[in-house]
Tab-separated table of C-alpha atoms in Angstrom:
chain	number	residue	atom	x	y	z
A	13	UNK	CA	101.456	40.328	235.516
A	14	UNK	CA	102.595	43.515	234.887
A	15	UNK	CA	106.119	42.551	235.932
A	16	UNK	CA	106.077	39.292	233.271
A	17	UNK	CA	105.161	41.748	230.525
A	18	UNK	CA	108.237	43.906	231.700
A	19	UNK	CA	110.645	41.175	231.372
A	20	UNK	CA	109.296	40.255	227.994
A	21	UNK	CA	109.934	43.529	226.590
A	22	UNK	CA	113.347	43.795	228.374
A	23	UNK	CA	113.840	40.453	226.902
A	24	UNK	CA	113.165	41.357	223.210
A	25	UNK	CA	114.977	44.542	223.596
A	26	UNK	CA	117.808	42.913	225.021
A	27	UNK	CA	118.124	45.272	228.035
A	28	UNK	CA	119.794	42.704	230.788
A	29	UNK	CA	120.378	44.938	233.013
A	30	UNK	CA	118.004	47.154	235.284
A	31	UNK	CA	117.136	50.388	233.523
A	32	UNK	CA	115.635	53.733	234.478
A	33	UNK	CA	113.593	53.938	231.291
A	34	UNK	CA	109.732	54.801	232.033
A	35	UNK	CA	107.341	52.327	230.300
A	36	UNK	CA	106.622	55.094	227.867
A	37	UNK	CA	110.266	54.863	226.729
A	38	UNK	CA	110.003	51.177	226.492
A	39	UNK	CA	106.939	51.320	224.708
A	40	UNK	CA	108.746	53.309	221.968
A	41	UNK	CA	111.955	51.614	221.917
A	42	UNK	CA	109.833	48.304	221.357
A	43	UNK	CA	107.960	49.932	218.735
A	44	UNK	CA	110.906	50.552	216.566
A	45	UNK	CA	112.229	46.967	216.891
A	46	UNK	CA	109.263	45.969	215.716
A	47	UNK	CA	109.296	47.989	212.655
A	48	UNK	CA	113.154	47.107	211.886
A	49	UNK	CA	111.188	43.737	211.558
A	50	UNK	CA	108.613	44.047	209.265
A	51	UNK	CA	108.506	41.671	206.291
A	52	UNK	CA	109.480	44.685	203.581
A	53	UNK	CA	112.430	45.177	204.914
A	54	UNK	CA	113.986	42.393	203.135
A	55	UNK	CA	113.618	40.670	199.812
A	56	UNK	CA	115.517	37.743	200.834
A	57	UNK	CA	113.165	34.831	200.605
A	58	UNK	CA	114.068	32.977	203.765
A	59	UNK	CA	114.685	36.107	206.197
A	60	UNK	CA	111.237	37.136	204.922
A	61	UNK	CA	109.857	34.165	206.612
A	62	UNK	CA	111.916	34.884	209.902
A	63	UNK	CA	110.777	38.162	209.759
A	64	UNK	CA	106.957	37.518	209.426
A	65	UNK	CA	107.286	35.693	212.296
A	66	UNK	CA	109.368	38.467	214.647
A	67	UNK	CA	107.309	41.077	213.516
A	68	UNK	CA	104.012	39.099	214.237
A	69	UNK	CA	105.420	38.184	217.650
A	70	UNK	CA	106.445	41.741	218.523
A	71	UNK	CA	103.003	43.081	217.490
A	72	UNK	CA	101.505	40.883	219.929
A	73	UNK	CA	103.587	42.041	222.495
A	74	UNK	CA	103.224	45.697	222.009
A	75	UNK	CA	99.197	45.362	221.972
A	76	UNK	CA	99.492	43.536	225.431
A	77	UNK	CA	102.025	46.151	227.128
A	78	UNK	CA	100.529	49.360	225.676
A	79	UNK	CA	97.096	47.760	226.939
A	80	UNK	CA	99.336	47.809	230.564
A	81	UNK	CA	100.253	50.764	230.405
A	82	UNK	CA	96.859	52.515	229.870
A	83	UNK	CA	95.480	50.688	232.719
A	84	UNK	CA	98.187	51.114	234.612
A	85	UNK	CA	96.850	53.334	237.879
A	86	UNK	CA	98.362	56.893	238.787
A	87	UNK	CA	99.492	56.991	242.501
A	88	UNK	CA	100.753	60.420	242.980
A	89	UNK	CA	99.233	63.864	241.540
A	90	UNK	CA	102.509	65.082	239.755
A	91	UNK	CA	102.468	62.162	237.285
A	92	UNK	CA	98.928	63.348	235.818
A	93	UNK	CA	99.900	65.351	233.107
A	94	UNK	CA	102.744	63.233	232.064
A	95	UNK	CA	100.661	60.410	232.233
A	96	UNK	CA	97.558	61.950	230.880
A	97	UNK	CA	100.551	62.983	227.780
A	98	UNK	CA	101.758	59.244	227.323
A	99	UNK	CA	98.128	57.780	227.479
A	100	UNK	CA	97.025	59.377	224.691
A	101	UNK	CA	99.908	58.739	222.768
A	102	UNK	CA	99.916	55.504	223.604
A	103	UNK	CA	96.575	54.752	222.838
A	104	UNK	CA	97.010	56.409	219.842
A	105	UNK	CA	99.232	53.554	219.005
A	106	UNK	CA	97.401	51.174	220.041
A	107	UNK	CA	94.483	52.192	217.525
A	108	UNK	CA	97.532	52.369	214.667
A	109	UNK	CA	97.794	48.485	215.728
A	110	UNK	CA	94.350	47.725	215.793
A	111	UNK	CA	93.803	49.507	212.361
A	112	UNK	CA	96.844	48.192	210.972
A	113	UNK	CA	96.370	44.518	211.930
A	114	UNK	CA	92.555	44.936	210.377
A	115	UNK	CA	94.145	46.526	207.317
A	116	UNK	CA	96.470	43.001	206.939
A	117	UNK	CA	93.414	41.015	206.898
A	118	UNK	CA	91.552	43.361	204.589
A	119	UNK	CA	94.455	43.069	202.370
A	120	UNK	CA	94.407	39.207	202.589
A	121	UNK	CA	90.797	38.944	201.534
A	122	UNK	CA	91.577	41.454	199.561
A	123	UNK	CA	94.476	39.093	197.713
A	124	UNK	CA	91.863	36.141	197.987
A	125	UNK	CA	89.223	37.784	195.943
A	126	UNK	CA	91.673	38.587	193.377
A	127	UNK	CA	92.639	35.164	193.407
A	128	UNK	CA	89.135	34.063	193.347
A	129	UNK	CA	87.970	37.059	189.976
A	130	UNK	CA	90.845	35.823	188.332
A	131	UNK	CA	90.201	32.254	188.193
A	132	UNK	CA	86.359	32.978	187.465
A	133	UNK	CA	88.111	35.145	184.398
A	134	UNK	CA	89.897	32.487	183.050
A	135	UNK	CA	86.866	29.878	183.356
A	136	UNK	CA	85.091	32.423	181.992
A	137	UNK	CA	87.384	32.989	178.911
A	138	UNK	CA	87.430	29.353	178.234
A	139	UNK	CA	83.801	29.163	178.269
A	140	UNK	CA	83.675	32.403	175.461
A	141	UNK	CA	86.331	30.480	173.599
A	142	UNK	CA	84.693	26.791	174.124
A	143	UNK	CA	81.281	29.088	173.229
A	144	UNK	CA	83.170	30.341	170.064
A	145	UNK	CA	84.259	27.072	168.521
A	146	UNK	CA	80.897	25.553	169.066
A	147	UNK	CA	79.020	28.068	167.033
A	148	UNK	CA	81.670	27.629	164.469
A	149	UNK	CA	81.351	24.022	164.324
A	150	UNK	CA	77.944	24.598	164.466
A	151	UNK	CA	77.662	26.419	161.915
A	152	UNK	CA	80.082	24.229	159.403
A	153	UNK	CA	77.888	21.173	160.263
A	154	UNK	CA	74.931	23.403	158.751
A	155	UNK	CA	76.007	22.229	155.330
A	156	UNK	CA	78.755	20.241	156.305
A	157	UNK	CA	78.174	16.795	153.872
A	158	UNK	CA	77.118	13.884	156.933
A	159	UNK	CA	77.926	10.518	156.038
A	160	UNK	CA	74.194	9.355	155.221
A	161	UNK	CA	74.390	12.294	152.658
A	162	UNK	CA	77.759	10.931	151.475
A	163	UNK	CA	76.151	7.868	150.661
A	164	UNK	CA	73.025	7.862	149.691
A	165	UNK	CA	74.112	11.085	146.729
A	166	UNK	CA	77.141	8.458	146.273
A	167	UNK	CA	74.705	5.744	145.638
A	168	UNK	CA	72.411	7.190	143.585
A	169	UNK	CA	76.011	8.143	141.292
A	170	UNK	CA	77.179	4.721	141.289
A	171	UNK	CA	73.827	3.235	140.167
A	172	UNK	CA	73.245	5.417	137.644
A	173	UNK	CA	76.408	4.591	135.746
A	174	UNK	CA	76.093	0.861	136.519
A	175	UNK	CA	72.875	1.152	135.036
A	176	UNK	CA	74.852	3.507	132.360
A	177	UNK	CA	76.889	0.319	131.558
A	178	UNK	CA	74.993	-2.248	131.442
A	179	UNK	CA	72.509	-0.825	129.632
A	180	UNK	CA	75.308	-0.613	126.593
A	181	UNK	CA	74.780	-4.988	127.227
A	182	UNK	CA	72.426	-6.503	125.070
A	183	UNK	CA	70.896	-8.680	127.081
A	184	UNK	CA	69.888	-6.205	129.783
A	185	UNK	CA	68.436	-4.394	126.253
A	186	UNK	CA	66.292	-7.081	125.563
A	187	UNK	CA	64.990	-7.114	129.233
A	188	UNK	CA	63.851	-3.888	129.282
A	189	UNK	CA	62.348	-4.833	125.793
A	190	UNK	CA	60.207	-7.924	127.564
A	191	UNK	CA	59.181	-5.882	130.710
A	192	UNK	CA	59.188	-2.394	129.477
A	193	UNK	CA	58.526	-2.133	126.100
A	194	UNK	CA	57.616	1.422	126.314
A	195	UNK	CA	60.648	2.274	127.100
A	196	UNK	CA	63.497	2.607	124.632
A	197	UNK	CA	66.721	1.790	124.978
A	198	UNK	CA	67.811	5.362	124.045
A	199	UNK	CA	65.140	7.035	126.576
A	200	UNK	CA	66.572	4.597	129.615
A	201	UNK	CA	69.957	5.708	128.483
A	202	UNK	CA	69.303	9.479	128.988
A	203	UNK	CA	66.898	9.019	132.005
A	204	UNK	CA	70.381	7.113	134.131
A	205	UNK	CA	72.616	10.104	132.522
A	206	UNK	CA	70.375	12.547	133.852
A	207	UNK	CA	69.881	10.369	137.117
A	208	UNK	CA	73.775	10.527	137.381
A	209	UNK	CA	73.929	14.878	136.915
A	210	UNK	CA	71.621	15.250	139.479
A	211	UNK	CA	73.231	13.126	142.038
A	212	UNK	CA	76.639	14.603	141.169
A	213	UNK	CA	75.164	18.394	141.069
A	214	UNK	CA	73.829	18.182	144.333
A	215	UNK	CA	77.370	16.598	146.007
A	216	UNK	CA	78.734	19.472	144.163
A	217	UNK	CA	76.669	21.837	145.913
A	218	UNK	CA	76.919	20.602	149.447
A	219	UNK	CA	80.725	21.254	148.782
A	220	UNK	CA	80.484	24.566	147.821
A	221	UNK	CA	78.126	25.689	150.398
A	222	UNK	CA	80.538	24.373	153.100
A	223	UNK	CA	83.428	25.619	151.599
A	224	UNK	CA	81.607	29.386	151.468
A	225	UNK	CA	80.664	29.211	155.198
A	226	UNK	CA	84.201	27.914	155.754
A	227	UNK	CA	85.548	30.840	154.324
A	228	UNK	CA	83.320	33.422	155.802
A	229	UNK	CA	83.724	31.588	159.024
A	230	UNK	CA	88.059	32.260	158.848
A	231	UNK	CA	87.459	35.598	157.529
A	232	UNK	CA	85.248	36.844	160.367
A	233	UNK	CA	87.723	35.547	163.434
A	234	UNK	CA	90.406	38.231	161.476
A	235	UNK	CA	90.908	41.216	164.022
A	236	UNK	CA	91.344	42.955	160.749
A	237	UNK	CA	87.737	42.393	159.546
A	238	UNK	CA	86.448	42.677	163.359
A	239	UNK	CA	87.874	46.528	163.611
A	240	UNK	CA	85.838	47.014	160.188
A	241	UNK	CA	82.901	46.396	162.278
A	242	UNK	CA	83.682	49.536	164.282
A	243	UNK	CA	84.813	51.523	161.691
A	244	UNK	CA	81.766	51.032	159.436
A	245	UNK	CA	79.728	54.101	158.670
A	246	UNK	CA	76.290	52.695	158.894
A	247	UNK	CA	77.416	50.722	162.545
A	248	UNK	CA	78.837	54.234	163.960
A	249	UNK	CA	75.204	56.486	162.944
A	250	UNK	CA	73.750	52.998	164.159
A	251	UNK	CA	75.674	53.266	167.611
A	252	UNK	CA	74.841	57.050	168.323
A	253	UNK	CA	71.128	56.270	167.623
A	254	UNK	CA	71.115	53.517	170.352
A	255	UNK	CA	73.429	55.609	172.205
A	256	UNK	CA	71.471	58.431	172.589
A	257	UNK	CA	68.055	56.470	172.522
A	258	UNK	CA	69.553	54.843	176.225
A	259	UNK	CA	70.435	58.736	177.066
A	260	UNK	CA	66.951	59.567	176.510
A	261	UNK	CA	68.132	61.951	173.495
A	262	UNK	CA	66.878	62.678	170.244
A	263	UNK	CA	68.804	64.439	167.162
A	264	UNK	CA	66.092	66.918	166.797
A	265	UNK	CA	66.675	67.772	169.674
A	266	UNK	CA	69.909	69.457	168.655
A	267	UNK	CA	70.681	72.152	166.415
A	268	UNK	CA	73.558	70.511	164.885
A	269	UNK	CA	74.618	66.503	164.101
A	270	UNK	CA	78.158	67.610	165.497
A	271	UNK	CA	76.431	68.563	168.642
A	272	UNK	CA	74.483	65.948	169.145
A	273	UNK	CA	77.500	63.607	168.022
A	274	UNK	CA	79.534	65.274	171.107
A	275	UNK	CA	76.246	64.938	173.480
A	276	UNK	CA	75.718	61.491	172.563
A	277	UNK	CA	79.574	59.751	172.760
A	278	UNK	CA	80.262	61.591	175.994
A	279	UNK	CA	80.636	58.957	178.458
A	280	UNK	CA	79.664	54.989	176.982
A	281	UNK	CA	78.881	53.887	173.534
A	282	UNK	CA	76.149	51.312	173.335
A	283	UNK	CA	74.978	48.678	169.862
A	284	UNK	CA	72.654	46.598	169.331
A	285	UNK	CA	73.682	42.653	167.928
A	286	UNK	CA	71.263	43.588	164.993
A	287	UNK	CA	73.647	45.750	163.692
A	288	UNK	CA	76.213	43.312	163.297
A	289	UNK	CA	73.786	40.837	161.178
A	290	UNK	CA	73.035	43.692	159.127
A	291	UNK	CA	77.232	44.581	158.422
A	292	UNK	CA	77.131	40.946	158.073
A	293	UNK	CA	74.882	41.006	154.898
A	294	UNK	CA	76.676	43.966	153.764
A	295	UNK	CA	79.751	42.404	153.722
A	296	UNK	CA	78.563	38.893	152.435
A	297	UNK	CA	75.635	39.588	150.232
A	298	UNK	CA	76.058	38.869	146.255
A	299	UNK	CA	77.761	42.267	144.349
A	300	UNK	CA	76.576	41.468	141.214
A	301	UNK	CA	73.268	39.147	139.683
A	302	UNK	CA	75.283	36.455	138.174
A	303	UNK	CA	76.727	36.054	141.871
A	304	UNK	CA	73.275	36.536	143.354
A	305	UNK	CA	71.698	34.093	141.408
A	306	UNK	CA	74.241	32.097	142.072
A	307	UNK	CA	74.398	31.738	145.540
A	308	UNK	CA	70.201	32.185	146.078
A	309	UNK	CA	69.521	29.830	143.600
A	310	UNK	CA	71.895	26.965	142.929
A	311	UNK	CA	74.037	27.321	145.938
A	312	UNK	CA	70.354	27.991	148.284
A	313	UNK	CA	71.869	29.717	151.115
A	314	UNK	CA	70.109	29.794	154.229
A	315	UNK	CA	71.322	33.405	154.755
A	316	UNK	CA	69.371	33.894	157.958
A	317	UNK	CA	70.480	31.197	160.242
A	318	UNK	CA	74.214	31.297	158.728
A	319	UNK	CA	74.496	35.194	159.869
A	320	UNK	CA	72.871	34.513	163.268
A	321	UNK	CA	76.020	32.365	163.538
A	322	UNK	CA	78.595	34.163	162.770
A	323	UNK	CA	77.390	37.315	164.501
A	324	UNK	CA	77.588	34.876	167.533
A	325	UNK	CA	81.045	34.549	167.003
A	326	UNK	CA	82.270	37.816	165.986
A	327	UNK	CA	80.207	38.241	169.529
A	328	UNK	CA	81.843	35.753	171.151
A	329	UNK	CA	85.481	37.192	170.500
A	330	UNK	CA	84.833	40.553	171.438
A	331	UNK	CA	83.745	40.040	174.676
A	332	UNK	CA	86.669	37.379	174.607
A	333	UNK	CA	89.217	40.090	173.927
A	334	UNK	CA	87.476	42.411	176.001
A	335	UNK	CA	86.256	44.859	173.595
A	336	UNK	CA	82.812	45.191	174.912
A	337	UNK	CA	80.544	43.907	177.460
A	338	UNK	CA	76.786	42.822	177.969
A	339	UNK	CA	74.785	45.901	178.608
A	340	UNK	CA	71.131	44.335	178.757
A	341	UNK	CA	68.242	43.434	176.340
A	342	UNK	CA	66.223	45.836	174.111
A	343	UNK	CA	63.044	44.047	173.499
A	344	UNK	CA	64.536	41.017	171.912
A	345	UNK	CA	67.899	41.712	171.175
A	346	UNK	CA	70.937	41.662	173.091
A	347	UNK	CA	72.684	45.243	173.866
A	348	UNK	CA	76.580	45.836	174.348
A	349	UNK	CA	78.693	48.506	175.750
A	350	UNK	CA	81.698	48.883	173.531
A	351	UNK	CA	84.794	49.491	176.302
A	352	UNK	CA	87.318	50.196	173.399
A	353	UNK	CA	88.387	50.044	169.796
């Protein structure tokens, strides 16, 4: 056996003829082939292959003979120390095999979970981004105008000025005389007129609402108006309280607010999603009372469920561009670790 495994090493060191070289020597000589082998060596695309294969091959072989040669038995006293000297150093190498061999597959699964995170990354950015245009749609079809809406205001329009019309005939005038003579021709008249503002001051409405939500909607997916967020005054004292409420701290605690400022950002920053509604309705509520009334009044804004929205997708892109990150609930809100402005 131990002769086979000789003539395979003589065989990839190319030694044809018979040498006095001790099996240590071999061992070593081998070892360094190898190594001239290994798949760094080149960047050539097809000798990278060939040399995957060598090195592999050579690997196997100097496992098996440096397994040999440490079982190899000692027949005369005055090789002990030498071979006491080369056992160690050969098994030495053979552990730097072992380990190295275990350190390729490591590295392999290593690779593979890579692999694996970043194709769960990009489903999961597709998701945020599927996630993101869904609460936008969402939140246009909130007063988007549906087609039964279309046509039952556009009805009611149409109908009042047929009525409008054909009330200007004489002989639908004399109709209304038979079967409603307490009506007037003037007070029918009016009645379709006013029938007709309604109709067209509620289409008008349904536009404007959708085109407001439209706009905040484009406005809020600006990185522009997204770094406001974070450079707001009332979200940064907002962010230290939560902060140092998660750190157990409290600013009385502290002789100074600079001091507790430094306690409280050392290490992560922490928000809650109510803080972004409430920026929200900073940002969006009416600046003066003509404007308030109005939006509250003749516009009717449901001001609640469209700022749940778009905090969900000024949400949604953050995590999307990695800005923060879930960090939990508190109570019934979602909380966020901000990982950088």
């Amino acid at each position: 056996m131990m002769e086979e495994i000789l003539e395979r090493v003589k065989k990839a060191l190319d030694i044809r003829e018979s040498t006095d070289l001790s099996d240590t020597q071999l061992y070593k000589l081998l070892e360094k082939t190898r190594n001239r082998y290994h798949p760094d060596k080149t960047t050539n695309i097809d000798a990278k292959v060939d040399y995957e294969e060598k090195f592999k091959e050579l690997t196997e072989l100097l496992e098996e003979f440096g397994k040999h040669i440490t079982s190899k038995p000692i027949n005369h006293v005055h090789e002990l120390v030498r071979v006491e000297n080369n056992f160690d150093l050969i098994e030495s190498k053979q552990e730097n095999l072992r380990l190295e061999q275990k350190n390729n597959n490591l590295n392999k699964e290593i690779d593979l979970c890579k692999a694996r995170i970043k194709e769960l990354n990009d489903e999961i950015t597709l998701l945020r981004n599927n996630n993101a245009e869904k609460e936008t749609k969402k939140l246009l079809e909130l007063y988007k105008l549906n087609r039964v809406n279309v046509y039952a205001i556009g009805l009611i329009a149409i109908l009042g000025l047929l009525f409008n019309l054909l009330l200007q005939v004489e002989k639908v005038a004399n109709l209304f005389a038979k079967y409603a003579p307490f009506l007037n021709e003037g007070t029918v008249s009016y009645a379709t007129l006013l029938l007709l503002a309604i109709s067209s001051g509620l289409l008008l409405r349904k536009y404007l609402q959708e085109k407001i939500v439209d706009n905040w909607s484009k406005k809020i997916n600006l990185s522009s108006f997204q770094k406001k967020i974070f450079e707001d005054e009332a979200f940064k004292i907002a962010m230290l309280d939560y902060s140092g409420y998660r750190r157990g701290r409290k600013k009385e605690d502290y002789e100074s607010f600079s001091e507790y400022h430094r306690r409280t950002t050392d290490g992560n920053t922490y928000f809650l999603e109510s803080v972004i509604t409430k920026f929200l309705n900073q940002e969006f509520s009416p600046k003066n009372r003509i404007d308030k009334i109005y939006q509250n009044k003749f516009l009717n804004l449901d001001r609640i469920v469209i700022y749940d929205n778009l905090k969900n997708i000024i949400v949604y892109n953050l995590l999307r561009k990695d800005l923060i990150q879930a960090a939990g609930n508190h109570g019934f809100e979602k909380a966020f670790k901000i990982n950088q402005i």
